[in-house]
Amino acid sequence: MLKKLPLPLWTIALPLLAWIAYFAPIGNLGGLGIGLLVVMLIGSVLAAVHHAEVVAHRVGEPFGTLILALAVTTIEVSLIVSLMLTGGPGTEELARDTVFAAVMIILTGMIGICLLFGGLKFNQQGFSFDGVKAPLVALTAILMLTLILPNFTVSVEGPSYSSSQLIFVSVISLIIYCTFILVQTVRHRDFFLPPVNPANEEVHAAPPTNAVALSSLALLLVCLGIVVLLAKTLAPDIENAVVNAGAPKSLVGVIIAAVVLLPEGIAALNAARKNRLQTSLNLALGSALATIGLTIPAVAVVSLFAGLNITLGIDTKSMVLLLLAQFTLMLSLGSGKTNILQGVVLLTIFASYLFTTVVP
C-alpha cells in the first residue's frame, strides 16, 4: 500500500513541471508553447497559494502572511535588478513603474475585491483597526518620500534624487519598514491577529508538522521563483500583444506586476471568503509595505554601485490616483467594519487606474 503524501501531489508536480518547461526549448512550438507556459504559470501560482497557507497554519499569524509577502518581494526585487543590469531603454523608470503598479494593484484591486466578496458573503466584516492603522501610517510616509517628493527636489534635474538624497530616503524607508515589522511581530502582535471564530474548522485543525511546513516553505520559494521567470519569459509576447492592441507599453509592467502578485491576491481573497478579513489586510498592506520599503533601497544600492540613473517621481496623473487611493482606503478602513460599498469604490478606482494607463 502506497504511503499517503503529506502534501497534495499536484502542488509538488506542477512547479517542477513548470521548471522543466522553462528550460525546455518549447518556444519553437509557437502559440502551443506559449499556451503551455501560461498553464504552468497558473498552476505554479495555485501551488504557491497552497504552500503559503500550509506555512501560515504552522507558524500562525502574522508570521505566515509576513513570510509570503517577503518571499514575493524578494523575488520581485531580484527580477527588477536583473532587468536593470541587463540595460536597455526604459530601465531608469523600471523600478518606479513596477512599484507604483504593484501598490495600486494591492491598495485598490486586491483590497477592493476582498472587501467586495467578503461583504457579499457575510454582509459586514470586522477587523482590528490598530492592525490596519499601523501599516497605513508607515505606507503613507514611504509612498510620499519615494514617489512624490522627488518631483519637488531641485538638487538634480528631473523627478530624481541626487546620490545623497537617494541614500537618505533609502535608509529612512528601511527604518520605517523594520520598525513596522517589530511592531507587527513583537511589540503589538495582538493587533494583527484575526478574531477567533469557533465555527471555523481551520481553528480546530491540527497544524502541519515541522517537516511538512519546511517542505512547503521550500516549495513556496520554488513556485514563486518560476512564476517570476515565466512572467519574464512571457513579457515579450505580452508586449507584442499590447503593442498590437494599440495600448501603451506601460501596460506591460502592470500585467507583469499583477502576475507576480497573483499568489498573494488569491491567498487574500481566500481569507476574506472565510471571514478572516484581518488576514487579508495583513497580506495586502504588508505586501505593499514590503514592495516599496525593500525595493527602493535595493534598487538604490544597485544604481549607486553600477552607476545607473533611476527615476522615482511619478507624474501628476499618477499622483492624483495614488492620493485618491490612499485617502479612500483610509476612509474605508477607518471604522473597523467594511461592506460591499468600500469594495466597489476601491475597484472603481482600480478600473480608473487601468483605463487611464491604456488611455492616458
mmCIF file of N, CA and C in Angstrom, residues 44-135:
data_model
loop_
_atom_site.group_PDB
_atom_site.id
_atom_site.type_symbol
_atom_site.label_atom_id
_atom_site.label_comp_id
_atom_site.label_asym_id
_atom_site.label_seq_id
_atom_site.Cartn_x
_atom_site.Cartn_y
_atom_site.Cartn_z
ATOM 1 N N SER A 44 1.513 26.987 -11.072
ATOM 2 C CA SER A 44 2.512 27.353 -10.063
ATOM 3 C C SER A 44 1.959 28.374 -9.084
ATOM 4 N N VAL A 45 1.137 29.294 -9.578
ATOM 5 C CA VAL A 45 0.501 30.286 -8.703
ATOM 6 C C VAL A 45 -0.416 29.593 -7.700
ATOM 7 N N LEU A 46 -1.236 28.680 -8.177
ATOM 8 C CA LEU A 46 -2.154 27.960 -7.282
ATOM 9 C C LEU A 46 -1.390 27.116 -6.268
ATOM 10 N N ALA A 47 -0.303 26.492 -6.706
ATOM 11 C CA ALA A 47 0.519 25.709 -5.786
ATOM 12 C C ALA A 47 1.162 26.609 -4.730
ATOM 13 N N ALA A 48 1.610 27.797 -5.147
ATOM 14 C CA ALA A 48 2.212 28.741 -4.198
ATOM 15 C C ALA A 48 1.220 29.144 -3.124
ATOM 16 N N VAL A 49 -0.027 29.366 -3.507
ATOM 17 C CA VAL A 49 -1.058 29.736 -2.533
ATOM 18 C C VAL A 49 -1.245 28.617 -1.517
ATOM 19 N N HIS A 50 -1.292 27.377 -1.998
ATOM 20 C CA HIS A 50 -1.474 26.247 -1.078
ATOM 21 C C HIS A 50 -0.317 26.151 -0.081
ATOM 22 N N HIS A 51 0.911 26.250 -0.568
ATOM 23 C CA HIS A 51 2.068 26.131 0.321
ATOM 24 C C HIS A 51 2.134 27.305 1.298
ATOM 25 N N ALA A 52 1.730 28.478 0.852
ATOM 26 C CA ALA A 52 1.711 29.639 1.747
ATOM 27 C C ALA A 52 0.717 29.423 2.890
ATOM 28 N N GLU A 53 -0.421 28.824 2.591
ATOM 29 C CA GLU A 53 -1.425 28.568 3.623
ATOM 30 C C GLU A 53 -0.948 27.501 4.598
ATOM 31 N N VAL A 54 -0.200 26.506 4.108
ATOM 32 C CA VAL A 54 0.359 25.481 4.995
ATOM 33 C C VAL A 54 1.351 26.106 5.967
ATOM 34 N N VAL A 55 2.247 26.942 5.437
ATOM 35 C CA VAL A 55 3.239 27.613 6.288
ATOM 36 C C VAL A 55 2.555 28.531 7.294
ATOM 37 N N ALA A 56 1.545 29.278 6.831
ATOM 38 C CA ALA A 56 0.832 30.203 7.719
ATOM 39 C C ALA A 56 0.141 29.447 8.846
ATOM 40 N N HIS A 57 -0.425 28.281 8.534
ATOM 41 C CA HIS A 57 -1.100 27.476 9.566
ATOM 42 C C HIS A 57 -0.116 26.998 10.619
ATOM 43 N N ARG A 58 1.113 26.707 10.187
ATOM 44 C CA ARG A 58 2.110 26.215 11.133
ATOM 45 C C ARG A 58 2.661 27.326 12.024
ATOM 46 N N VAL A 59 3.062 28.436 11.434
ATOM 47 C CA VAL A 59 3.720 29.499 12.214
ATOM 48 C C VAL A 59 2.726 30.458 12.837
ATOM 49 N N GLY A 60 1.465 30.463 12.351
ATOM 50 C CA GLY A 60 0.460 31.363 12.907
ATOM 51 C C GLY A 60 0.594 32.773 12.379
ATOM 52 N N GLU A 61 -0.435 33.582 12.687
ATOM 53 C CA GLU A 61 -0.421 34.978 12.263
ATOM 54 C C GLU A 61 0.344 35.818 13.272
ATOM 55 N N PRO A 62 0.985 36.909 12.823
ATOM 56 C CA PRO A 62 1.045 37.398 11.440
ATOM 57 C C PRO A 62 2.254 36.892 10.659
ATOM 58 N N PHE A 63 2.957 35.878 11.237
ATOM 59 C CA PHE A 63 4.196 35.418 10.604
ATOM 60 C C PHE A 63 3.937 34.769 9.250
ATOM 61 N N GLY A 64 2.801 34.070 9.112
ATOM 62 C CA GLY A 64 2.512 33.409 7.849
ATOM 63 C C GLY A 64 2.379 34.382 6.698
ATOM 64 N N THR A 65 1.605 35.440 6.905
ATOM 65 C CA THR A 65 1.446 36.445 5.854
ATOM 66 C C THR A 65 2.747 37.205 5.613
ATOM 67 N N LEU A 66 3.537 37.388 6.667
ATOM 68 C CA LEU A 66 4.821 38.087 6.522
ATOM 69 C C LEU A 66 5.779 37.287 5.654
ATOM 70 N N ILE A 67 5.804 35.968 5.834
ATOM 71 C CA ILE A 67 6.692 35.113 5.040
ATOM 72 C C ILE A 67 6.341 35.207 3.566
ATOM 73 N N LEU A 68 5.043 35.138 3.242
ATOM 74 C CA LEU A 68 4.625 35.209 1.846
ATOM 75 C C LEU A 68 4.965 36.576 1.249
ATOM 76 N N ALA A 69 4.707 37.647 1.994
ATOM 77 C CA ALA A 69 4.996 38.994 1.492
ATOM 78 C C ALA A 69 6.487 39.176 1.227
ATOM 79 N N LEU A 70 7.329 38.713 2.152
ATOM 80 C CA LEU A 70 8.778 38.866 1.982
ATOM 81 C C LEU A 70 9.296 38.008 0.832
ATOM 82 N N ALA A 71 8.730 36.800 0.688
ATOM 83 C CA ALA A 71 9.176 35.920 -0.400
ATOM 84 C C ALA A 71 8.861 36.531 -1.758
ATOM 85 N N VAL A 72 7.628 37.008 -1.923
ATOM 86 C CA VAL A 72 7.234 37.618 -3.194
ATOM 87 C C VAL A 72 8.064 38.869 -3.474
ATOM 88 N N THR A 73 8.268 39.695 -2.452
ATOM 89 C CA THR A 73 9.016 40.939 -2.648
ATOM 90 C C THR A 73 10.472 40.668 -2.992
ATOM 91 N N THR A 74 11.078 39.680 -2.341
ATOM 92 C CA THR A 74 12.470 39.344 -2.621
ATOM 93 C C THR A 74 12.650 38.936 -4.076
ATOM 94 N N ILE A 75 11.744 38.109 -4.572
ATOM 95 C CA ILE A 75 11.840 37.661 -5.953
ATOM 96 C C ILE A 75 11.529 38.812 -6.911
ATOM 97 N N GLU A 76 10.589 39.670 -6.532
ATOM 98 C CA GLU A 76 10.271 40.830 -7.372
ATOM 99 C C GLU A 76 11.475 41.760 -7.478
ATOM 100 N N VAL A 77 12.159 41.989 -6.353
ATOM 101 C CA VAL A 77 13.355 42.829 -6.365
ATOM 102 C C VAL A 77 14.428 42.215 -7.257
ATOM 103 N N SER A 78 14.606 40.907 -7.163
ATOM 104 C CA SER A 78 15.599 40.222 -7.993
ATOM 105 C C SER A 78 15.295 40.399 -9.473
ATOM 106 N N LEU A 79 14.021 40.312 -9.821
ATOM 107 C CA LEU A 79 13.614 40.484 -11.214
ATOM 108 C C LEU A 79 13.921 41.900 -11.700
ATOM 109 N N ILE A 80 13.575 42.904 -10.889
ATOM 110 C CA ILE A 80 13.814 44.296 -11.274
ATOM 111 C C ILE A 80 15.305 44.562 -11.429
ATOM 112 N N VAL A 81 16.098 44.076 -10.469
ATOM 113 C CA VAL A 81 17.539 44.313 -10.507
ATOM 114 C C VAL A 81 18.165 43.649 -11.728
ATOM 115 N N SER A 82 17.736 42.424 -12.030
ATOM 116 C CA SER A 82 18.294 41.726 -13.192
ATOM 117 C C SER A 82 17.959 42.459 -14.484
ATOM 118 N N LEU A 83 16.749 42.997 -14.590
ATOM 119 C CA LEU A 83 16.367 43.749 -15.784
ATOM 120 C C LEU A 83 17.133 45.062 -15.876
ATOM 121 N N MET A 84 17.389 45.692 -14.719
ATOM 122 C CA MET A 84 18.154 46.936 -14.717
ATOM 123 C C MET A 84 19.590 46.702 -15.189
ATOM 124 N N LEU A 85 20.198 45.614 -14.715
ATOM 125 C CA LEU A 85 21.594 45.354 -15.042
ATOM 126 C C LEU A 85 21.785 44.935 -16.487
ATOM 127 N N THR A 86 20.739 44.333 -17.086
ATOM 128 C CA THR A 86 20.853 43.956 -18.490
ATOM 129 C C THR A 86 20.748 45.157 -19.417
ATOM 130 N N GLY A 87 20.278 46.286 -18.849
ATOM 131 C CA GLY A 87 20.231 47.525 -19.621
ATOM 132 C C GLY A 87 19.058 47.575 -20.562
ATOM 133 N N GLY A 88 19.112 48.537 -21.479
ATOM 134 C CA GLY A 88 18.020 48.713 -22.424
ATOM 135 C C GLY A 88 17.240 49.977 -22.119
ATOM 136 N N PRO A 89 16.470 50.477 -23.092
ATOM 137 C CA PRO A 89 15.701 51.700 -22.892
ATOM 138 C C PRO A 89 14.610 51.513 -21.850
ATOM 139 N N GLY A 90 14.411 52.535 -21.039
ATOM 140 C CA GLY A 90 13.328 52.491 -20.064
ATOM 141 C C GLY A 90 13.705 51.901 -18.725
ATOM 142 N N THR A 91 14.942 51.412 -18.560
ATOM 143 C CA THR A 91 15.309 50.776 -17.290
ATOM 144 C C THR A 91 15.403 51.788 -16.150
ATOM 145 N N GLU A 92 15.671 53.061 -16.469
ATOM 146 C CA GLU A 92 15.753 54.055 -15.397
ATOM 147 C C GLU A 92 14.396 54.303 -14.739
ATOM 148 N N GLU A 93 13.317 53.963 -15.419
ATOM 149 C CA GLU A 93 11.981 54.138 -14.862
ATOM 150 C C GLU A 93 11.342 52.815 -14.436
ATOM 151 N N LEU A 94 12.088 51.709 -14.587
ATOM 152 C CA LEU A 94 11.529 50.387 -14.342
ATOM 153 C C LEU A 94 11.091 50.203 -12.894
ATOM 154 N N ALA A 95 11.966 50.564 -11.951
ATOM 155 C CA ALA A 95 11.644 50.382 -10.535
ATOM 156 C C ALA A 95 10.427 51.205 -10.145
ATOM 157 N N ARG A 96 10.405 52.470 -10.581
ATOM 158 C CA ARG A 96 9.268 53.338 -10.248
ATOM 159 C C ARG A 96 7.963 52.781 -10.800
ATOM 160 N N ASP A 97 7.968 52.407 -12.083
ATOM 161 C CA ASP A 97 6.735 51.929 -12.711
ATOM 162 C C ASP A 97 6.249 50.633 -12.078
ATOM 163 N N THR A 98 7.185 49.720 -11.766
ATOM 164 C CA THR A 98 6.804 48.441 -11.172
ATOM 165 C C THR A 98 6.258 48.630 -9.765
ATOM 166 N N VAL A 99 6.929 49.455 -8.968
ATOM 167 C CA VAL A 99 6.476 49.697 -7.598
ATOM 168 C C VAL A 99 5.121 50.386 -7.591
ATOM 169 N N PHE A 100 4.947 51.393 -8.433
ATOM 170 C CA PHE A 100 3.673 52.106 -8.477
ATOM 171 C C PHE A 100 2.542 51.182 -8.915
ATOM 172 N N ALA A 101 2.809 50.356 -9.936
ATOM 173 C CA ALA A 101 1.790 49.415 -10.398
ATOM 174 C C ALA A 101 1.419 48.440 -9.295
ATOM 175 N N ALA A 102 2.439 47.911 -8.595
ATOM 176 C CA ALA A 102 2.175 46.947 -7.523
ATOM 177 C C ALA A 102 1.354 47.584 -6.405
ATOM 178 N N VAL A 103 1.714 48.812 -6.025
ATOM 179 C CA VAL A 103 0.988 49.487 -4.942
ATOM 180 C C VAL A 103 -0.466 49.744 -5.330
ATOM 181 N N MET A 104 -0.719 50.203 -6.545
ATOM 182 C CA MET A 104 -2.091 50.462 -6.977
ATOM 183 C C MET A 104 -2.895 49.173 -7.087
ATOM 184 N N ILE A 105 -2.258 48.104 -7.580
ATOM 185 C CA ILE A 105 -2.948 46.816 -7.662
ATOM 186 C C ILE A 105 -3.343 46.332 -6.273
ATOM 187 N N ILE A 106 -2.430 46.486 -5.307
ATOM 188 C CA ILE A 106 -2.699 45.996 -3.950
ATOM 189 C C ILE A 106 -3.761 46.851 -3.256
ATOM 190 N N LEU A 107 -3.552 48.179 -3.249
ATOM 191 C CA LEU A 107 -4.420 49.055 -2.462
ATOM 192 C C LEU A 107 -5.839 49.148 -3.007
ATOM 193 N N THR A 108 -5.996 49.078 -4.316
ATOM 194 C CA THR A 108 -7.338 49.230 -4.883
ATOM 195 C C THR A 108 -7.904 47.921 -5.421
ATOM 196 N N GLY A 109 -7.065 47.150 -6.148
ATOM 197 C CA GLY A 109 -7.559 45.906 -6.725
ATOM 198 C C GLY A 109 -7.678 44.785 -5.724
ATOM 199 N N MET A 110 -6.575 44.453 -5.044
ATOM 200 C CA MET A 110 -6.570 43.329 -4.116
ATOM 201 C C MET A 110 -7.487 43.566 -2.922
ATOM 202 N N ILE A 111 -7.331 44.714 -2.269
ATOM 203 C CA ILE A 111 -8.182 45.000 -1.112
ATOM 204 C C ILE A 111 -9.627 45.194 -1.546
ATOM 205 N N GLY A 112 -9.843 45.848 -2.690
ATOM 206 C CA GLY A 112 -11.203 46.065 -3.169
ATOM 207 C C GLY A 112 -11.955 44.776 -3.403
ATOM 208 N N ILE A 113 -11.323 43.806 -4.050
ATOM 209 C CA ILE A 113 -12.018 42.550 -4.343
ATOM 210 C C ILE A 113 -12.237 41.736 -3.066
ATOM 211 N N CYS A 114 -11.324 41.849 -2.102
ATOM 212 C CA CYS A 114 -11.525 41.170 -0.812
ATOM 213 C C CYS A 114 -12.731 41.751 -0.065
ATOM 214 N N LEU A 115 -12.831 43.079 -0.045
ATOM 215 C CA LEU A 115 -13.964 43.713 0.643
ATOM 216 C C LEU A 115 -15.274 43.407 -0.070
ATOM 217 N N LEU A 116 -15.239 43.352 -1.398
ATOM 218 C CA LEU A 116 -16.458 43.076 -2.161
ATOM 219 C C LEU A 116 -16.960 41.655 -1.903
ATOM 220 N N PHE A 117 -16.098 40.672 -2.083
ATOM 221 C CA PHE A 117 -16.527 39.281 -1.916
ATOM 222 C C PHE A 117 -16.837 38.965 -0.460
ATOM 223 N N GLY A 118 -16.046 39.555 0.469
ATOM 224 C CA GLY A 118 -16.351 39.356 1.882
ATOM 225 C C GLY A 118 -17.690 39.961 2.268
ATOM 226 N N GLY A 119 -17.974 41.162 1.728
ATOM 227 C CA GLY A 119 -19.246 41.804 2.012
ATOM 228 C C GLY A 119 -20.427 41.075 1.405
ATOM 229 N N LEU A 120 -20.243 40.528 0.195
ATOM 230 C CA LEU A 120 -21.321 39.779 -0.445
ATOM 231 C C LEU A 120 -21.684 38.538 0.358
ATOM 232 N N LYS A 121 -20.689 37.874 0.945
ATOM 233 C CA LYS A 121 -20.933 36.621 1.653
ATOM 234 C C LYS A 121 -21.357 36.830 3.100
ATOM 235 N N PHE A 122 -20.756 37.831 3.775
ATOM 236 C CA PHE A 122 -21.002 37.996 5.209
ATOM 237 C C PHE A 122 -21.683 39.317 5.549
ATOM 238 N N ASN A 123 -22.077 40.089 4.547
ATOM 239 C CA ASN A 123 -22.767 41.367 4.739
ATOM 240 C C ASN A 123 -21.842 42.434 5.320
ATOM 241 N N GLN A 124 -21.239 42.155 6.465
ATOM 242 C CA GLN A 124 -20.314 43.109 7.097
ATOM 243 C C GLN A 124 -19.193 42.326 7.764
ATOM 244 N N GLN A 125 -17.987 42.828 7.638
ATOM 245 C CA GLN A 125 -16.829 42.161 8.228
ATOM 246 C C GLN A 125 -16.059 43.125 9.115
ATOM 247 N N GLY A 126 -15.504 42.594 10.194
ATOM 248 C CA GLY A 126 -14.736 43.403 11.125
ATOM 249 C C GLY A 126 -13.266 43.028 11.123
ATOM 250 N N PHE A 127 -12.442 43.917 11.633
ATOM 251 C CA PHE A 127 -11.005 43.690 11.715
ATOM 252 C C PHE A 127 -10.454 44.599 12.804
ATOM 253 N N SER A 128 -9.186 44.403 13.138
ATOM 254 C CA SER A 128 -8.537 45.233 14.144
ATOM 255 C C SER A 128 -8.126 46.567 13.528
ATOM 256 N N PHE A 129 -8.706 47.649 14.020
ATOM 257 C CA PHE A 129 -8.359 48.965 13.480
ATOM 258 C C PHE A 129 -6.893 49.289 13.731
ATOM 259 N N ASP A 130 -6.372 48.923 14.913
ATOM 260 C CA ASP A 130 -4.962 49.175 15.219
ATOM 261 C C ASP A 130 -4.046 48.393 14.275
ATOM 262 N N GLY A 131 -4.486 47.183 13.872
ATOM 263 C CA GLY A 131 -3.689 46.374 12.977
ATOM 264 C C GLY A 131 -3.667 46.903 11.560
ATOM 265 N N VAL A 132 -4.572 47.800 11.214
ATOM 266 C CA VAL A 132 -4.609 48.415 9.890
ATOM 267 C C VAL A 132 -3.974 49.805 9.917
ATOM 268 N N LYS A 133 -4.183 50.521 11.021
ATOM 269 C CA LYS A 133 -3.643 51.880 11.135
ATOM 270 C C LYS A 133 -2.112 51.882 11.070
ATOM 271 N N ALA A 134 -1.473 50.913 11.710
ATOM 272 C CA ALA A 134 -0.002 50.871 11.742
ATOM 273 C C ALA A 134 0.606 50.761 10.344
ATOM 274 N N PRO A 135 0.203 49.786 9.511
ATOM 275 C CA PRO A 135 0.803 49.736 8.171
ATOM 276 C C PRO A 135 0.419 50.910 7.289
#
